[in-house]
mmCIF file of C-alpha atoms in Angstrom:
data_model
loop_
_atom_site.group_PDB
_atom_site.id
_atom_site.type_symbol
_atom_site.label_atom_id
_atom_site.label_comp_id
_atom_site.label_asym_id
_atom_site.label_seq_id
_atom_site.Cartn_x
_atom_site.Cartn_y
_atom_site.Cartn_z
ATOM 1 C CA ASP A 8 98.386 118.715 149.461
ATOM 2 C CA ALA A 9 98.721 121.624 147.050
ATOM 3 C CA LYS A 10 98.775 120.502 143.443
ATOM 4 C CA THR A 11 101.140 121.311 140.627
ATOM 5 C CA THR A 12 100.665 121.097 136.860
ATOM 6 C CA GLN A 13 103.531 120.309 134.514
ATOM 7 C CA PRO A 14 103.718 119.418 130.812
ATOM 8 C CA ASN A 15 104.055 115.679 130.269
ATOM 9 C CA SER A 16 107.143 116.040 128.098
ATOM 10 C CA MET A 17 109.574 118.542 126.643
ATOM 11 C CA GLU A 18 112.478 118.379 124.226
ATOM 12 C CA SER A 19 115.665 120.351 124.074
ATOM 13 C CA ASN A 20 118.919 120.367 122.175
ATOM 14 C CA GLU A 21 122.246 119.840 123.825
ATOM 15 C CA GLU A 22 123.985 123.008 125.063
ATOM 16 C CA GLU A 23 120.798 125.069 124.787
ATOM 17 C CA PRO A 24 118.906 126.494 127.786
ATOM 18 C CA VAL A 25 115.812 124.673 128.982
ATOM 19 C CA HIS A 26 112.865 126.258 130.762
ATOM 20 C CA LEU A 27 110.633 123.781 132.578
ATOM 21 C CA PRO A 28 107.330 125.352 133.694
ATOM 22 C CA CYS A 29 105.192 124.494 136.693
ATOM 23 C CA ASN A 30 101.803 125.911 137.632
ATOM 24 C CA HIS A 31 100.683 125.916 141.242
ATOM 25 C CA SER A 32 97.728 128.268 141.438
ATOM 26 C CA THR A 33 96.567 126.974 144.841
ATOM 27 C CA ILE A 34 99.925 127.522 146.549
ATOM 28 C CA SER A 35 99.723 128.837 150.091
ATOM 29 C CA GLY A 36 102.016 131.452 151.579
ATOM 30 C CA THR A 37 104.101 128.906 153.459
ATOM 31 C CA ASP A 38 104.548 126.305 150.694
ATOM 32 C CA TYR A 39 108.089 125.859 149.468
ATOM 33 C CA ILE A 40 108.607 125.036 145.782
ATOM 34 C CA HIS A 41 110.904 122.064 145.293
ATOM 35 C CA TRP A 42 112.322 120.493 142.151
ATOM 36 C CA TYR A 43 113.647 116.977 141.953
ATOM 37 C CA ARG A 44 114.685 114.982 138.930
ATOM 38 C CA GLN A 45 114.897 111.275 138.310
ATOM 39 C CA LEU A 46 117.314 109.854 135.807
ATOM 40 C CA PRO A 47 116.491 106.461 134.308
ATOM 41 C CA SER A 48 116.965 103.597 136.767
ATOM 42 C CA GLN A 49 117.945 105.910 139.612
ATOM 43 C CA GLY A 50 116.323 107.414 142.692
ATOM 44 C CA PRO A 51 115.155 111.041 142.569
ATOM 45 C CA GLU A 52 117.803 113.731 142.913
ATOM 46 C CA TYR A 53 117.332 117.084 144.653
ATOM 47 C CA VAL A 54 117.723 120.006 142.248
ATOM 48 C CA ILE A 55 116.650 123.223 143.933
ATOM 49 C CA HIS A 56 114.024 124.797 146.164
ATOM 50 C CA GLY A 57 112.718 128.276 146.967
ATOM 51 C CA LEU A 58 109.994 130.208 148.717
ATOM 52 C CA THR A 59 109.592 133.655 147.159
ATOM 53 C CA SER A 60 112.845 134.855 145.639
ATOM 54 C CA ASN A 61 114.613 133.441 142.611
ATOM 55 C CA VAL A 62 117.302 130.924 143.516
ATOM 56 C CA ASN A 63 120.484 129.778 141.832
ATOM 57 C CA ASN A 64 122.742 126.834 142.509
ATOM 58 C CA ARG A 65 125.316 124.869 140.580
ATOM 59 C CA MET A 66 122.693 122.720 138.899
ATOM 60 C CA ALA A 67 119.957 125.144 137.939
ATOM 61 C CA SER A 68 118.028 128.344 138.562
ATOM 62 C CA LEU A 69 114.519 128.657 139.926
ATOM 63 C CA ALA A 70 112.424 131.592 138.800
ATOM 64 C CA ILE A 71 109.306 132.195 140.907
ATOM 65 C CA ALA A 72 106.490 134.397 139.666
ATOM 66 C CA GLU A 73 105.653 137.410 141.777
ATOM 67 C CA ASP A 74 102.241 135.965 142.716
ATOM 68 C CA ARG A 75 103.888 132.566 143.306
ATOM 69 C CA LYS A 76 101.266 130.804 141.205
ATOM 70 C CA SER A 77 103.895 129.504 138.817
ATOM 71 C CA SER A 78 107.612 128.818 138.667
ATOM 72 C CA THR A 79 110.204 127.837 136.079
ATOM 73 C CA LEU A 80 113.220 125.608 136.457
ATOM 74 C CA ILE A 81 116.019 126.795 134.206
ATOM 75 C CA LEU A 82 118.844 124.563 133.042
ATOM 76 C CA HIS A 83 121.320 126.972 131.516
ATOM 77 C CA ARG A 84 123.030 124.568 129.139
ATOM 78 C CA ALA A 85 121.379 121.187 128.736
ATOM 79 C CA THR A 86 123.565 118.130 128.475
ATOM 80 C CA LEU A 87 122.626 114.572 127.620
ATOM 81 C CA ARG A 88 122.963 113.788 131.316
ATOM 82 C CA ASP A 89 120.073 116.159 132.052
ATOM 83 C CA ALA A 90 117.600 113.847 130.321
ATOM 84 C CA ALA A 91 115.284 112.858 133.161
ATOM 85 C CA VAL A 92 111.820 113.233 134.622
ATOM 86 C CA TYR A 93 111.591 116.563 136.446
ATOM 87 C CA TYR A 94 109.172 116.891 139.352
ATOM 88 C CA CYS A 95 107.844 120.186 140.696
ATOM 89 C CA ILE A 96 106.631 119.718 144.279
ATOM 90 C CA LEU A 97 105.041 121.995 146.854
ATOM 91 C CA ARG A 98 105.912 121.220 150.423
ATOM 92 C CA TYR A 99 105.074 122.684 153.787
ATOM 93 C CA GLY A 100 105.826 121.415 157.210
ATOM 94 C CA SER A 101 106.442 117.687 157.090
ATOM 95 C CA GLU A 102 109.142 116.131 155.020
ATOM 96 C CA LYS A 103 106.586 114.376 152.884
ATOM 97 C CA LEU A 104 107.169 114.994 149.188
ATOM 98 C CA VAL A 105 104.078 114.543 147.012
ATOM 99 C CA PHE A 106 105.262 113.633 143.527
ATOM 100 C CA GLY A 107 103.083 114.077 140.460
ATOM 101 C CA LYS A 108 103.914 112.589 137.074
ATOM 102 C CA GLY A 109 106.506 115.239 136.268
ATOM 103 C CA THR A 110 107.911 116.378 132.923
ATOM 104 C CA LYS A 111 109.990 113.976 130.902
ATOM 105 C CA LEU A 112 112.840 115.975 129.393
ATOM 106 C CA THR A 113 114.505 114.627 126.262
ATOM 107 C CA VAL A 114 117.830 116.182 125.255
ATOM 108 C CA ASN A 115 118.834 115.769 121.630
ATOM 109 C CA PRO A 116 122.522 115.654 120.685
ATOM 110 C CA ASP B 22 131.116 110.551 151.260
ATOM 111 C CA ALA B 23 128.824 107.576 150.813
ATOM 112 C CA GLY B 24 125.301 108.373 149.744
ATOM 113 C CA VAL B 25 122.139 106.648 150.888
ATOM 114 C CA THR B 26 122.505 102.907 150.551
ATOM 115 C CA GLN B 27 119.731 100.355 150.270
ATOM 116 C CA SER B 28 119.696 96.595 150.359
ATOM 117 C CA PRO B 29 118.965 94.359 148.692
ATOM 118 C CA THR B 30 119.045 95.782 145.165
ATOM 119 C CA HIS B 31 116.496 93.344 143.810
ATOM 120 C CA LEU B 32 114.152 90.919 145.495
ATOM 121 C CA ILE B 33 111.614 88.372 144.282
ATOM 122 C CA LYS B 34 108.939 87.179 146.683
ATOM 123 C CA THR B 35 105.765 85.130 146.490
ATOM 124 C CA ARG B 36 102.296 86.385 147.380
ATOM 125 C CA GLY B 37 101.636 86.112 151.111
ATOM 126 C CA GLN B 38 105.289 86.274 152.106
ATOM 127 C CA GLN B 39 106.917 88.973 154.187
ATOM 128 C CA VAL B 40 109.823 91.209 153.174
ATOM 129 C CA THR B 41 112.279 93.497 154.974
ATOM 130 C CA LEU B 42 114.085 96.265 153.138
ATOM 131 C CA ARG B 43 117.014 98.154 154.633
ATOM 132 C CA CYS B 44 118.314 101.687 154.342
ATOM 133 C CA SER B 45 121.429 103.429 155.618
ATOM 134 C CA PRO B 46 121.219 107.229 155.521
ATOM 135 C CA ILE B 47 124.025 109.607 154.765
ATOM 136 C CA SER B 48 126.301 109.983 157.783
ATOM 137 C CA GLY B 49 124.921 112.659 160.084
ATOM 138 C CA HIS B 50 121.400 112.553 158.633
ATOM 139 C CA LYS B 51 118.784 111.864 161.279
ATOM 140 C CA SER B 52 115.674 111.685 159.136
ATOM 141 C CA VAL B 53 114.671 108.806 156.875
ATOM 142 C CA SER B 54 111.650 108.578 154.602
ATOM 143 C CA TRP B 55 110.333 105.669 152.548
ATOM 144 C CA TYR B 56 108.596 105.911 149.176
ATOM 145 C CA GLN B 57 106.991 103.396 146.822
ATOM 146 C CA GLN B 58 107.301 103.927 143.081
ATOM 147 C CA VAL B 59 105.155 101.869 140.767
ATOM 148 C CA LEU B 60 106.284 101.717 137.146
ATOM 149 C CA GLY B 61 105.329 104.847 135.244
ATOM 150 C CA GLN B 62 104.302 106.835 138.316
ATOM 151 C CA GLY B 63 106.010 109.267 140.658
ATOM 152 C CA PRO B 64 107.111 108.039 144.086
ATOM 153 C CA GLN B 65 104.442 107.832 146.814
ATOM 154 C CA PHE B 66 105.231 108.624 150.434
ATOM 155 C CA ILE B 67 104.985 105.718 152.885
ATOM 156 C CA PHE B 68 106.719 106.745 156.135
ATOM 157 C CA GLN B 69 108.992 109.326 157.670
ATOM 158 C CA TYR B 70 111.119 108.738 160.761
ATOM 159 C CA TYR B 71 113.100 111.336 162.658
ATOM 160 C CA GLU B 72 115.153 110.589 165.738
ATOM 161 C CA LYS B 73 113.718 107.058 165.816
ATOM 162 C CA GLU B 74 110.119 108.217 165.978
ATOM 163 C CA GLU B 75 107.469 108.003 163.275
ATOM 164 C CA ARG B 76 106.711 111.547 162.121
ATOM 165 C CA GLY B 77 104.524 110.862 159.132
ATOM 166 C CA ARG B 78 102.609 108.073 157.446
ATOM 167 C CA GLY B 79 101.170 107.935 153.967
ATOM 168 C CA ASN B 80 98.022 106.224 152.770
ATOM 169 C CA PHE B 81 99.272 102.645 152.983
ATOM 170 C CA PRO B 82 97.699 99.646 154.765
ATOM 171 C CA ASP B 83 98.888 98.345 158.116
ATOM 172 C CA ARG B 84 100.764 95.588 156.296
ATOM 173 C CA PHE B 85 103.458 98.231 155.868
ATOM 174 C CA SER B 86 105.563 99.075 158.905
ATOM 175 C CA ALA B 87 108.949 100.596 159.539
ATOM 176 C CA ARG B 88 111.383 101.466 162.248
ATOM 177 C CA GLN B 89 114.521 103.501 162.725
ATOM 178 C CA PHE B 90 117.475 102.346 164.768
ATOM 179 C CA PRO B 91 119.775 104.321 167.110
ATOM 180 C CA ASN B 92 122.321 104.645 164.299
ATOM 181 C CA TYR B 93 119.515 106.195 162.155
ATOM 182 C CA SER B 94 119.376 103.307 159.712
ATOM 183 C CA SER B 95 115.900 102.082 158.915
ATOM 184 C CA GLU B 96 113.931 99.027 157.893
ATOM 185 C CA LEU B 97 110.696 98.817 155.947
ATOM 186 C CA ASN B 98 108.615 95.685 156.474
ATOM 187 C CA VAL B 99 105.766 94.538 154.308
ATOM 188 C CA ASN B 100 103.624 91.595 155.403
ATOM 189 C CA ALA B 101 101.240 89.403 153.416
ATOM 190 C CA LEU B 102 102.631 90.565 150.080
ATOM 191 C CA LEU B 103 100.251 91.237 147.215
ATOM 192 C CA LEU B 104 101.023 91.379 143.510
ATOM 193 C CA GLY B 105 100.329 95.117 143.677
ATOM 194 C CA ASP B 106 103.219 95.597 146.092
ATOM 195 C CA SER B 107 105.621 95.051 143.200
ATOM 196 C CA ALA B 108 107.458 98.346 142.911
ATOM 197 C CA LEU B 109 110.690 100.234 143.460
ATOM 198 C CA TYR B 110 111.053 101.109 147.136
ATOM 199 C CA LEU B 111 113.059 104.245 147.740
ATOM 200 C CA CYS B 112 114.653 105.532 150.899
ATOM 201 C CA ALA B 113 115.543 109.195 151.362
ATOM 202 C CA SER B 114 117.521 110.854 154.114
ATOM 203 C CA SER B 115 117.851 114.434 155.210
ATOM 204 C CA LEU B 116 119.824 116.269 157.827
ATOM 205 C CA ASP B 117 116.929 117.461 159.934
ATOM 206 C CA ARG B 118 113.181 117.807 160.021
ATOM 207 C CA THR B 119 113.001 120.676 157.557
ATOM 208 C CA GLY B 120 113.851 118.172 154.836
ATOM 209 C CA HIS B 121 114.487 120.805 152.207
ATOM 210 C CA GLU B 122 117.139 118.648 150.607
ATOM 211 C CA GLN B 123 116.338 114.967 150.603
ATOM 212 C CA TYR B 124 118.841 112.504 149.254
ATOM 213 C CA PHE B 125 117.479 109.325 147.734
ATOM 214 C CA GLY B 126 119.048 105.919 147.519
ATOM 215 C CA PRO B 127 118.979 103.800 144.354
ATOM 216 C CA GLY B 128 116.015 101.807 145.617
ATOM 217 C CA THR B 129 115.109 98.168 146.064
ATOM 218 C CA ARG B 130 113.195 96.589 143.187
ATOM 219 C CA LEU B 131 110.609 94.216 144.689
ATOM 220 C CA THR B 132 108.803 91.754 142.456
ATOM 221 C CA VAL B 133 105.911 89.756 143.896
ATOM 222 C CA THR B 134 104.864 86.685 141.934
#
């Protein structure tokens, strides 16, 4: 399984944008980049996924580097509800998601 | 619409016992996956079922087994429980085999004493 590297923790202030980085230098051409988040005492929640092009949805934006060796999850205006552990996952083929330790995001009021 | 539901919410078992955990996927979702999450770690993949057939298995001992029923609900069974099996067990469903968007339930917290 292709590996990802994320910072252990990040902090942000409420209503400010947040950029969560992920390095995946060994990504293959067919690996999709997925982001999930896990709020305290809840199951993981799907955020966004992409292959090559940048993606936007109602929750976030995903910016993928041209060489695909890194990506950034962008929360445009952080709220207290966005405090969670964010997982960057590479996936190809099977449904199996391989979670790392993720980035714990703290949002300050 | 109801999300993924799991039962029971919490469970306490003794070493050596057997446990069955249940999962109901979102209506219309045909794929169910099971994950184990130990405190402080990310979830680890156990099984995936699609259309009632096992499509993937993680690195777990044979004490772990699962099945999917015609209505796409699923059960995870763990035999001969060990203390190390104490964890949050998560079920995720998705519409099809691509699994790009998986929806997780709240989990079952299993404590083995």
